Coordinates of C-alpha atoms and ligand atoms in Angstrom, one line a residue:
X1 CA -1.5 -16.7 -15.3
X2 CA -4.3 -18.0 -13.2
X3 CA -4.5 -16.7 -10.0
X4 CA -0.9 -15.1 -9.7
X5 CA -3.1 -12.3 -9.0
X6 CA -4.4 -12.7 -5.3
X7 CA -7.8 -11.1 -4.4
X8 CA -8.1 -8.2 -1.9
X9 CA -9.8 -9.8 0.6
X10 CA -12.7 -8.1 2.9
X11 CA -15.6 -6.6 1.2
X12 CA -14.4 -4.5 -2.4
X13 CA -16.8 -1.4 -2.5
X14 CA -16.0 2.0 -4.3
X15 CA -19.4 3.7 -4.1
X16 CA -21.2 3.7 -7.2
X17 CA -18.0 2.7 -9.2
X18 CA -19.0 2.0 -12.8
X19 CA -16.1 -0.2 -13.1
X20 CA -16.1 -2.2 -9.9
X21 CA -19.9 -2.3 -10.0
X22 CA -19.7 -4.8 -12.5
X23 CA -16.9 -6.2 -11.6
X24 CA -17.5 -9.8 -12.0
X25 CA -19.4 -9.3 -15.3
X26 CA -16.6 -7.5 -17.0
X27 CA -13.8 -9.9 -15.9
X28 CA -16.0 -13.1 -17.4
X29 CA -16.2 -11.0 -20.6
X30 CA -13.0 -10.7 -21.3
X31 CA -11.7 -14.1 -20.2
X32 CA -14.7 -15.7 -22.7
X33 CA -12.8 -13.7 -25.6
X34 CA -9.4 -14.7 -24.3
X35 CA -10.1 -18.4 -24.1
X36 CA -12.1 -17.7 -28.0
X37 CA -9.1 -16.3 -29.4
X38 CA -6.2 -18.7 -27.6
X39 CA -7.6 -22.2 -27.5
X40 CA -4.5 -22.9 -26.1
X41 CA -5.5 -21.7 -22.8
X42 CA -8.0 -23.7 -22.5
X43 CA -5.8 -26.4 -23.2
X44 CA -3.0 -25.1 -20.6
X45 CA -5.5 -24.4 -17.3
X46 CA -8.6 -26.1 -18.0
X47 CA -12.2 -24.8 -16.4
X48 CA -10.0 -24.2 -12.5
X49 CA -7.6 -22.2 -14.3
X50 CA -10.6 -20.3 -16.0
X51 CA -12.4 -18.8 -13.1
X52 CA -8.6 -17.9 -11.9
X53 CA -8.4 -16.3 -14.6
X54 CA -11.5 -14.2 -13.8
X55 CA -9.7 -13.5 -10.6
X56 CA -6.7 -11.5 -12.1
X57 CA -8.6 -9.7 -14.2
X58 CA -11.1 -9.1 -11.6
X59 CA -7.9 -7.0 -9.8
X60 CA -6.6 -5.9 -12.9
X61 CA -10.4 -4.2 -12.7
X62 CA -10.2 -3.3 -9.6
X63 CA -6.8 -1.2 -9.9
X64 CA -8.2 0.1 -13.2
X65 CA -11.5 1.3 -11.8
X66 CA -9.2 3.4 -9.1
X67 CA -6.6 4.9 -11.5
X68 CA -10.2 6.1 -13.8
X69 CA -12.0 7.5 -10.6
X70 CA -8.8 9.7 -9.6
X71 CA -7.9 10.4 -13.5
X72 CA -5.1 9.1 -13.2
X73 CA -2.9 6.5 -15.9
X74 CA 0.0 6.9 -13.8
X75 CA -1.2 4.8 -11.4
X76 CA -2.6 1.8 -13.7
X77 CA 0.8 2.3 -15.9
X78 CA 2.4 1.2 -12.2
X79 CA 0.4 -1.6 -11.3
X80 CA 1.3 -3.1 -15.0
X81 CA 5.2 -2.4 -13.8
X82 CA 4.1 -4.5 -11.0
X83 CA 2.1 -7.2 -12.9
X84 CA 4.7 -7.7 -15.3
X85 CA 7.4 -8.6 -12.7
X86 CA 4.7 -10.8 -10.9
X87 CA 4.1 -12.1 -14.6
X88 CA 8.0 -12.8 -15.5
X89 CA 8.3 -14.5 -12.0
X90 CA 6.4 -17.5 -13.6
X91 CA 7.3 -17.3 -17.1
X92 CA 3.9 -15.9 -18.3
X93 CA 5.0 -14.0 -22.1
X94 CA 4.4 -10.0 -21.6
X95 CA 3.0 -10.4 -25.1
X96 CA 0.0 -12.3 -23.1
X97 CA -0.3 -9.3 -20.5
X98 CA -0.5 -6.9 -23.4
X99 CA -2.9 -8.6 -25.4
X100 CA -5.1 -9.0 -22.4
X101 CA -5.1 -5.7 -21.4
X102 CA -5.9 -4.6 -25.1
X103 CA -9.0 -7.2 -24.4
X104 CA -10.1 -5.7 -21.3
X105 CA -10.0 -2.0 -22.4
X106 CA -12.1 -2.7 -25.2
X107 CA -14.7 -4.8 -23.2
X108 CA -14.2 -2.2 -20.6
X109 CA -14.8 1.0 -23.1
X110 CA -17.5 -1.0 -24.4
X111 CA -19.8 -0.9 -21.5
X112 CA -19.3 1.9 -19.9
X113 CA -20.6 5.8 -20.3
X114 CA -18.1 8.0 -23.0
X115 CA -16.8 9.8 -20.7
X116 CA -15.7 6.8 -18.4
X117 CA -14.4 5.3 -21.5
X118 CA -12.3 7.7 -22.3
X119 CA -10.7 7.7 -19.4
X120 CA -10.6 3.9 -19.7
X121 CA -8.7 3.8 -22.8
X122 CA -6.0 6.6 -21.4
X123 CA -5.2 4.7 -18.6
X124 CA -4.8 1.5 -20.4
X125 CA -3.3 3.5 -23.2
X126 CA -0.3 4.6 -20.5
X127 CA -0.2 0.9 -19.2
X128 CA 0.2 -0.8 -22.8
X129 CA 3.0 1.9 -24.1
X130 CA 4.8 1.9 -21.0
X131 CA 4.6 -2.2 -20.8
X132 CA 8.0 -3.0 -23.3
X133 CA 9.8 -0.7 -21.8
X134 CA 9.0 -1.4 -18.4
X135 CA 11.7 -3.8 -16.0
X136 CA 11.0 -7.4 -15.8
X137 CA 12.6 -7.4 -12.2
X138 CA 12.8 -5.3 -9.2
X139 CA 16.1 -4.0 -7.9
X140 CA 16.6 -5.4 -4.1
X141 CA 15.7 -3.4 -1.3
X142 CA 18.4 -4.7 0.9
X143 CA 21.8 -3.8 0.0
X144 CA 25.0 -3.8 1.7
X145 CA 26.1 -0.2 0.6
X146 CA 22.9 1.1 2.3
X147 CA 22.9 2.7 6.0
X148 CA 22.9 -0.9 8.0
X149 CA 23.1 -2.9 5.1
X150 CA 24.7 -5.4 6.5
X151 CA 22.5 -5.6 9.7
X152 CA 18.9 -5.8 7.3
X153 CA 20.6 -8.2 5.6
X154 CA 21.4 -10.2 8.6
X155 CA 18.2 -9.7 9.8
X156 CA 16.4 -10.6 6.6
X157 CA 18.4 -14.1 6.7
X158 CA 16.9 -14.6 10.0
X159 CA 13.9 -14.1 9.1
X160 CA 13.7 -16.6 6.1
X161 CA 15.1 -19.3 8.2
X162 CA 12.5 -19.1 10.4
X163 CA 15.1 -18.0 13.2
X164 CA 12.9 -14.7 15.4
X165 CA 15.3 -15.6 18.1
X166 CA 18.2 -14.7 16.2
X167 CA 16.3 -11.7 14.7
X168 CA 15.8 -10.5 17.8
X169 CA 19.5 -10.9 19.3
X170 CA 20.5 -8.8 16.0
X171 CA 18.4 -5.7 17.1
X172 CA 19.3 -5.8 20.9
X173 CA 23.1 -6.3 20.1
X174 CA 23.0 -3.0 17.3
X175 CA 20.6 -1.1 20.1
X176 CA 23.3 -2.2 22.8
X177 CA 25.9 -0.7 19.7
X178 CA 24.5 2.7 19.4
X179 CA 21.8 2.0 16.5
X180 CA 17.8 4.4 17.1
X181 CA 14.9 3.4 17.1
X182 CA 14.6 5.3 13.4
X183 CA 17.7 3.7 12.5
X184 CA 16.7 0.3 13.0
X185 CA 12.8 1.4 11.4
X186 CA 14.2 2.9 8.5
X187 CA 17.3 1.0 7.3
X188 CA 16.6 -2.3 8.8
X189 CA 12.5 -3.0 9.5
X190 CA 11.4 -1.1 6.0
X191 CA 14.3 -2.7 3.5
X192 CA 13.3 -5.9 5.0
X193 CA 9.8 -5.6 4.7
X194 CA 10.1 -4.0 1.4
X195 CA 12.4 -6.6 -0.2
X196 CA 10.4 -9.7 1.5
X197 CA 7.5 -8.0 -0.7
X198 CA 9.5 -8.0 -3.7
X199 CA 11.0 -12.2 -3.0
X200 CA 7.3 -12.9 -2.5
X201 CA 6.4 -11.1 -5.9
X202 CA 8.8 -12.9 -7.4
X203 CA 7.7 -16.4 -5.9
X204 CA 11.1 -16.7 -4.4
X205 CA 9.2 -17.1 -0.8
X206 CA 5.8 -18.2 0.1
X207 CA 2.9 -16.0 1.6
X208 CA 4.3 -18.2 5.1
X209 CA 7.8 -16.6 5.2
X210 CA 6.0 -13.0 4.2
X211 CA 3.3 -13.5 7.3
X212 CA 6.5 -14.4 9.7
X213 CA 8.8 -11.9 8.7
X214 CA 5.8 -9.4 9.1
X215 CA 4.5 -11.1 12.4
X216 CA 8.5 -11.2 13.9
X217 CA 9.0 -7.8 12.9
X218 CA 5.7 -6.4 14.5
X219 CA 6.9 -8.1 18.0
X220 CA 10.6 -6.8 17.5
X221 CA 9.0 -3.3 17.5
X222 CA 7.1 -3.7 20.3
X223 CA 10.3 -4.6 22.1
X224 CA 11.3 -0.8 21.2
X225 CA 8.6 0.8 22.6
X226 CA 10.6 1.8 26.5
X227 CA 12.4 4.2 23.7
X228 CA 10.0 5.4 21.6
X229 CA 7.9 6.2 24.5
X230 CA 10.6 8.1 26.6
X231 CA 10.5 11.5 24.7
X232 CA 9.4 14.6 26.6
X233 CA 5.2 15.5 25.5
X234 CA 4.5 18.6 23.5
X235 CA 0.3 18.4 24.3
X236 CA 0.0 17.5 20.5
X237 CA -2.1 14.8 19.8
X238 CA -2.4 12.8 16.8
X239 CA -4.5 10.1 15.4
X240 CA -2.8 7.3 12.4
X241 CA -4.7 4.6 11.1
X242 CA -5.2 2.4 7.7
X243 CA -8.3 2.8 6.3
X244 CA -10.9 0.2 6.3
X245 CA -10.3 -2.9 4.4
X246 CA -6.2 -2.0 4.4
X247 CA -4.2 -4.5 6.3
X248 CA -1.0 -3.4 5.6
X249 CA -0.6 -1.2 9.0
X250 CA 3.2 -1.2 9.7
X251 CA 3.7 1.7 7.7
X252 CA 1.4 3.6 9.2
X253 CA 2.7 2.4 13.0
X254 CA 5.9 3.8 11.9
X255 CA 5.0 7.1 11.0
X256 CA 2.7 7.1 14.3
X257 CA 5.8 5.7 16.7
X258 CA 7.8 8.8 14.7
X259 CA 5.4 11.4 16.5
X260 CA 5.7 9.8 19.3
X261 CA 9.1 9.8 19.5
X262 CA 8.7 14.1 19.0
X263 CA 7.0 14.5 21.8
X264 CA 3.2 14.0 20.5
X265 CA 0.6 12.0 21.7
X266 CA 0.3 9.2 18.9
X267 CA -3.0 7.4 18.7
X268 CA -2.2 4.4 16.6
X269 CA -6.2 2.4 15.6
X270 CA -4.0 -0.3 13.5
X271 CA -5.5 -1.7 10.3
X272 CA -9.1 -1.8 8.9
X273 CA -10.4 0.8 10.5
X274 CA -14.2 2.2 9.9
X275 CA -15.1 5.6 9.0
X276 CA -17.6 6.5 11.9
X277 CA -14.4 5.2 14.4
X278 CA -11.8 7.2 12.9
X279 CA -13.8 10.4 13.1
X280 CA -14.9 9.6 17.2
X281 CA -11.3 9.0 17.6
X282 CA -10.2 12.5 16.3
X283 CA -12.9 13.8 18.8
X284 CA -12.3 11.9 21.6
X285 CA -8.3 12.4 21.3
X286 CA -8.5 16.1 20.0
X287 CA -6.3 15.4 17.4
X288 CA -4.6 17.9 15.2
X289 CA -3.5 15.7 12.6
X290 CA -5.2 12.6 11.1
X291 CA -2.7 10.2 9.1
X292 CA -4.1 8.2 6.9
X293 CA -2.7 5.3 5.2
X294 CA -3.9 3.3 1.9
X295 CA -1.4 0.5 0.2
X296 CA -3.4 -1.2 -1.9
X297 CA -4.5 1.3 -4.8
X298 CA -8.1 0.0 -5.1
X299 CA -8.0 1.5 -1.5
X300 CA -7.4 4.9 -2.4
X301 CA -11.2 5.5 -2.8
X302 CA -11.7 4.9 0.7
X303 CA -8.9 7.2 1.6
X304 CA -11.1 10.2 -0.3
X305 CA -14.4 9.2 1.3
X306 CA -12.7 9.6 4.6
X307 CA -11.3 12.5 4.3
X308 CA -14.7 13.7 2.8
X309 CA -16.6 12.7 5.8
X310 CA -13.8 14.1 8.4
X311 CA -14.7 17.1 6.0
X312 CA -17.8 17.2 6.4
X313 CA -18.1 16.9 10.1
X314 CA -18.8 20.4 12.0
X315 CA -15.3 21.1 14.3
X316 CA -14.0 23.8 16.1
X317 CA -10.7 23.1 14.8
X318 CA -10.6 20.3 12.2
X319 CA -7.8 18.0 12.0
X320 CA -5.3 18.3 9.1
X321 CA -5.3 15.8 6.7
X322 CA -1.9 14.0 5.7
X323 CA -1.8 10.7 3.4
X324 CA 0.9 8.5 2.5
X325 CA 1.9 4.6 1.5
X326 CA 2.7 2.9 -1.7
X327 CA 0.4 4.4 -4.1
X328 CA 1.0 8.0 -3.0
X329 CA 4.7 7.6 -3.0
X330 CA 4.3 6.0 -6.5
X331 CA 2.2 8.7 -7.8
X332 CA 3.1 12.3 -6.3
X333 CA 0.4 14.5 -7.1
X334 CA -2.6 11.8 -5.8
X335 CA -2.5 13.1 -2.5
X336 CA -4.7 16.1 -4.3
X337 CA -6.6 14.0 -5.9
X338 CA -7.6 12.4 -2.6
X339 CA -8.3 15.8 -0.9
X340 CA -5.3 15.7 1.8
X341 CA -4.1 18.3 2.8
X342 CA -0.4 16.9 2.6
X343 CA 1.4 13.9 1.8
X344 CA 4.7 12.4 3.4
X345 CA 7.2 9.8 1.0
X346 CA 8.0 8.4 4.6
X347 CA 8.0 7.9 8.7
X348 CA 11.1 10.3 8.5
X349 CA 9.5 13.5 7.1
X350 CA 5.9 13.1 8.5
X351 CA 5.9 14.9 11.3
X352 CA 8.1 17.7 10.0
X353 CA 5.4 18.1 7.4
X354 CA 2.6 18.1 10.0
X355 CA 4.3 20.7 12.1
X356 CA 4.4 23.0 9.0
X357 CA 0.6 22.5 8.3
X358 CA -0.4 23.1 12.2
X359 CA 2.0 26.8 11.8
X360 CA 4.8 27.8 14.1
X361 CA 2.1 29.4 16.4
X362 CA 0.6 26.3 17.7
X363 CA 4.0 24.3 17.5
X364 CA 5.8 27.3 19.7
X365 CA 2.9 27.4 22.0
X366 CA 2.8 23.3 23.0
X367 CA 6.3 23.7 23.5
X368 CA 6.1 26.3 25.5
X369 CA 7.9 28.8 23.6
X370 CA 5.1 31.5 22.8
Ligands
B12_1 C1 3.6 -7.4 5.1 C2 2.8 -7.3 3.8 C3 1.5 -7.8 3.8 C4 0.8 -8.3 5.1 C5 0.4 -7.1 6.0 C6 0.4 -7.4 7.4 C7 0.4 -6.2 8.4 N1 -0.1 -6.6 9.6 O1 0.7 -5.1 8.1 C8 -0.4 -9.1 4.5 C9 0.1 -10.6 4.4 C10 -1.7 -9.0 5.3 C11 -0.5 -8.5 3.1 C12 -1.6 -8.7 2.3 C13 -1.7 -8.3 1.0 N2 -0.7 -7.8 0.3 CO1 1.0 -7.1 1.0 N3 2.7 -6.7 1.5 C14 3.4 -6.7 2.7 C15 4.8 -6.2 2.5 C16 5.7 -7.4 2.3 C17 5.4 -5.3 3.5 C18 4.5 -4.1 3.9 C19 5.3 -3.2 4.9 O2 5.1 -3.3 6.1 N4 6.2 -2.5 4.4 C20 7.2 -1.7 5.2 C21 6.6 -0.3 5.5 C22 7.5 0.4 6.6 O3 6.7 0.5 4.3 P1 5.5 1.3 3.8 O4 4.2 0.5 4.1 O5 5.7 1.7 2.5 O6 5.4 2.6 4.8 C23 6.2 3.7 4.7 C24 5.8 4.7 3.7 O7 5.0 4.2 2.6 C25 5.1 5.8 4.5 N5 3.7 5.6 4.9 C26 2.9 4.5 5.0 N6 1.7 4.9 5.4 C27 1.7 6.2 5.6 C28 0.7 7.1 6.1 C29 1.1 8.5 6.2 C30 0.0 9.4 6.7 C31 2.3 8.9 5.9 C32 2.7 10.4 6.0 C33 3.3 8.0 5.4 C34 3.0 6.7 5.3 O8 5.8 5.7 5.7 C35 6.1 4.4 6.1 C36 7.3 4.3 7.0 O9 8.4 5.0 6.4 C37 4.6 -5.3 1.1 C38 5.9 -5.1 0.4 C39 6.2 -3.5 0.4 N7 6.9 -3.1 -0.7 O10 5.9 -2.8 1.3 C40 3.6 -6.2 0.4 C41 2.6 -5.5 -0.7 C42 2.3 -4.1 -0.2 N8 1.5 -6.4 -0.6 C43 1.0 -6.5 -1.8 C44 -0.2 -7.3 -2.1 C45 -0.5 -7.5 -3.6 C46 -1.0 -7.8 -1.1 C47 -2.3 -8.5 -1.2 C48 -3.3 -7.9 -2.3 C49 -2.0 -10.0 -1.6 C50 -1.1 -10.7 -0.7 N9 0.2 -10.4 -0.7 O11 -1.6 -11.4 0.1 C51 -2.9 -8.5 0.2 C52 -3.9 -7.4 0.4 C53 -4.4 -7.2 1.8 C54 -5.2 -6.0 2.1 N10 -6.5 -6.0 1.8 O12 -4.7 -4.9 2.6 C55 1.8 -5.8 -2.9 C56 1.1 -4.6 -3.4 C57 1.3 -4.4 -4.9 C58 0.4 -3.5 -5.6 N11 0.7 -3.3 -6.8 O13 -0.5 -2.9 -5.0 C59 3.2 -5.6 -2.2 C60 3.9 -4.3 -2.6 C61 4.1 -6.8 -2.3 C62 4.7 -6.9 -3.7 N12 5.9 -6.5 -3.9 O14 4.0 -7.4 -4.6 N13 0.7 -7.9 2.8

């Protein structure tokens, strides 16, 4: 078990979090009482394997504290689906995960006030009922029945041999065939990406492939761009970006090259981006919609706070608000939670969705029509 887990890296702040406040403390609690009550441990990892410890169960904390801010066991239940997969990858017992999760919501419930306790033990509650039943692998993103099957999976292989060359060749040859730019997005860049996620969850592939496949991929787009930017300009203007600490920014460059491709202005600020930038942006670009995307859950917070302080800010017009990436599309009502004012499953129905929360008036009257 020791650090299977990997940190989020960056600084990990949910203000005033009960939870993640005391992060570090909690996590050495309950790896003291798991190393008491299996000496074997001890024996397995020694003192390294210890403090790794604390690292899991320092994310374990950190996905927990998110899923108890937003009230919401549905999302911890899904991090354990993930966790056990990660777990089975490397032969760690789910009896192990369960017990340790019984641990930490005791330690957890323990220290914290009732009411945060109760909502503690729910959310673990969901995690450790859910955990027998829950799958011990992922199915595979790429398949060959799907819409291009056969060309992700090509382009997959290319990939893991290290081969961007022949990566590349692939996409010109099915654009030079017929095959969109949200063809090759949806059925060949996002089943890659997705199932390169699942091989590296599964330690079939090291963080090195993951990092090229991503860094290939991100290039290969960028090749695409002639096409995405060719579409005839509405005068709607938009503003996508990751929230700050999120690195996972592809998804959210889809959905932005997606507006593009309808005739809006996309303005795409990439990963990690602050608050104070975000909103100046909005201003600056006198943007209708604000997408906003979160991947990792403990990032959800931030996703709230921004939309509060977008919120907050006088405008003559505010933006609307629309959220998606993993944890919203694993948990459909947290987009409320979060204060959106929609959410989008993916690139594909985004901008239908904005267009329905800017009304036909506006939309009519960029396009001319009114
Ligand atoms: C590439 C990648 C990385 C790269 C990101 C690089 C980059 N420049 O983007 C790096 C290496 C940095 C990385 C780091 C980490 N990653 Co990572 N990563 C991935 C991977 C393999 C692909 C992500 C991707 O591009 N997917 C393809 C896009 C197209 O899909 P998408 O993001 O879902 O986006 C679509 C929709 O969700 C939606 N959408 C997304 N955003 C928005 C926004 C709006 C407004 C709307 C409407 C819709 C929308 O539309 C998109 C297009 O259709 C995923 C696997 C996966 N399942 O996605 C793991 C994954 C997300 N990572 C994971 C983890 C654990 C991490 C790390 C914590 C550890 C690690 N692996 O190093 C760190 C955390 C970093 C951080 N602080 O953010 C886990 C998360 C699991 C969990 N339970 O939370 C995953 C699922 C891998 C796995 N199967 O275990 N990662």
């Amino acid at each position: 078990m020791p650090g299977t887990v990997r940190p989020v890296q960056g600084p990990i702040r949910i203000a005033s979090n009960p939870i993640v406040d005391r992060r570090e403390d909690l996590a050495r609690a309950v790896v003291a009482i798991q190393f008491e009550r299996w000496p074997a441990l001890y024996a397995r990892y020694g003192e390294t394997g210890r403090e790794r410890c604390v690292e899991d169960v320092g994310f374990h904390l950190l996905y927990l504290a998110e899923a108890v801010a937003s009230d919401s066991p549905a999302l911890f239940r899904e991090y354990v689906a993930w966790v056990k997969i990660l777990f089975a990858g490397i032969g760690i017992p789910d009896g192990e995960l369960g017990e340790s999760l019984e641990i930490l919501r005791d330690v957890v419930a323990a220290r914290v006030d009732p009411a945060t306790a109760a909502r503690v033990r729910s959310c673990v509650g969901e995690g450790l009922s859910a955990l027998p039943g829950l799958p011990r692998e992922a199915p595979p993103f790429v398949r060959p029945e799907a819409p291009l099957g056969a060309l992700a999976r090509s382009y997959m292989d290319a990939l893991l041999a290290g081969d961007r060359r022949r990566a590349t060749a692939l996409v010109t040859e099915a654009t030079a065939a017929g095959a969109t730019v949200p063809d090759l997005y949806l059925h060949v860049f996002q089943p890659t990406l997705r199932e390169i996620g699942r091989l590296w969850q599964t330690r079939a592939i090291t963080v090195a492939h993951e990092h090229f496949a991503t860094a290939a991929t991100q290039a290969i787009m960028g090749q695409l761009y002639p096409a995405i930017f060719a579409a005839e300009r509405r005068g709607l203007s938009m503003v996508a970006t990751c929230v700050s600490g999120e690195q996972h920014e592809i998804g959210v460059r889809m959905v932005a090259d997606f507006f593009e491709m309808a005739g809006w202005d996309s303005h795409y600020l990439g990963a990690n981006t602050p608050v104070t930038s975000i909103v100046q942006a909005l201003r600056e670009r006198n943007a209708r919609i604000l997408a906003v995307s979160a991947t990792i859950t403990a990032h959800v917070g931030r996703v709230a706070a921004l939309i509060a302080a977008v919120r907050a800010e006088p405008w003559e017009r505010p933006p609307q608000v629309l959220v998606g990436g993993y944890p919203f599309n694993l948990v459909p009502d947290l987009w409320r939670t979060v204060g959106a004012d929609a959410f989008a499953p993916g690139a594909e129905e985004a901008v239908a969705i904005a267009e329905r929360l800017i009304g036909p008036a506006t939309r009519d009257r960029a396009a001319g029509v009114a």
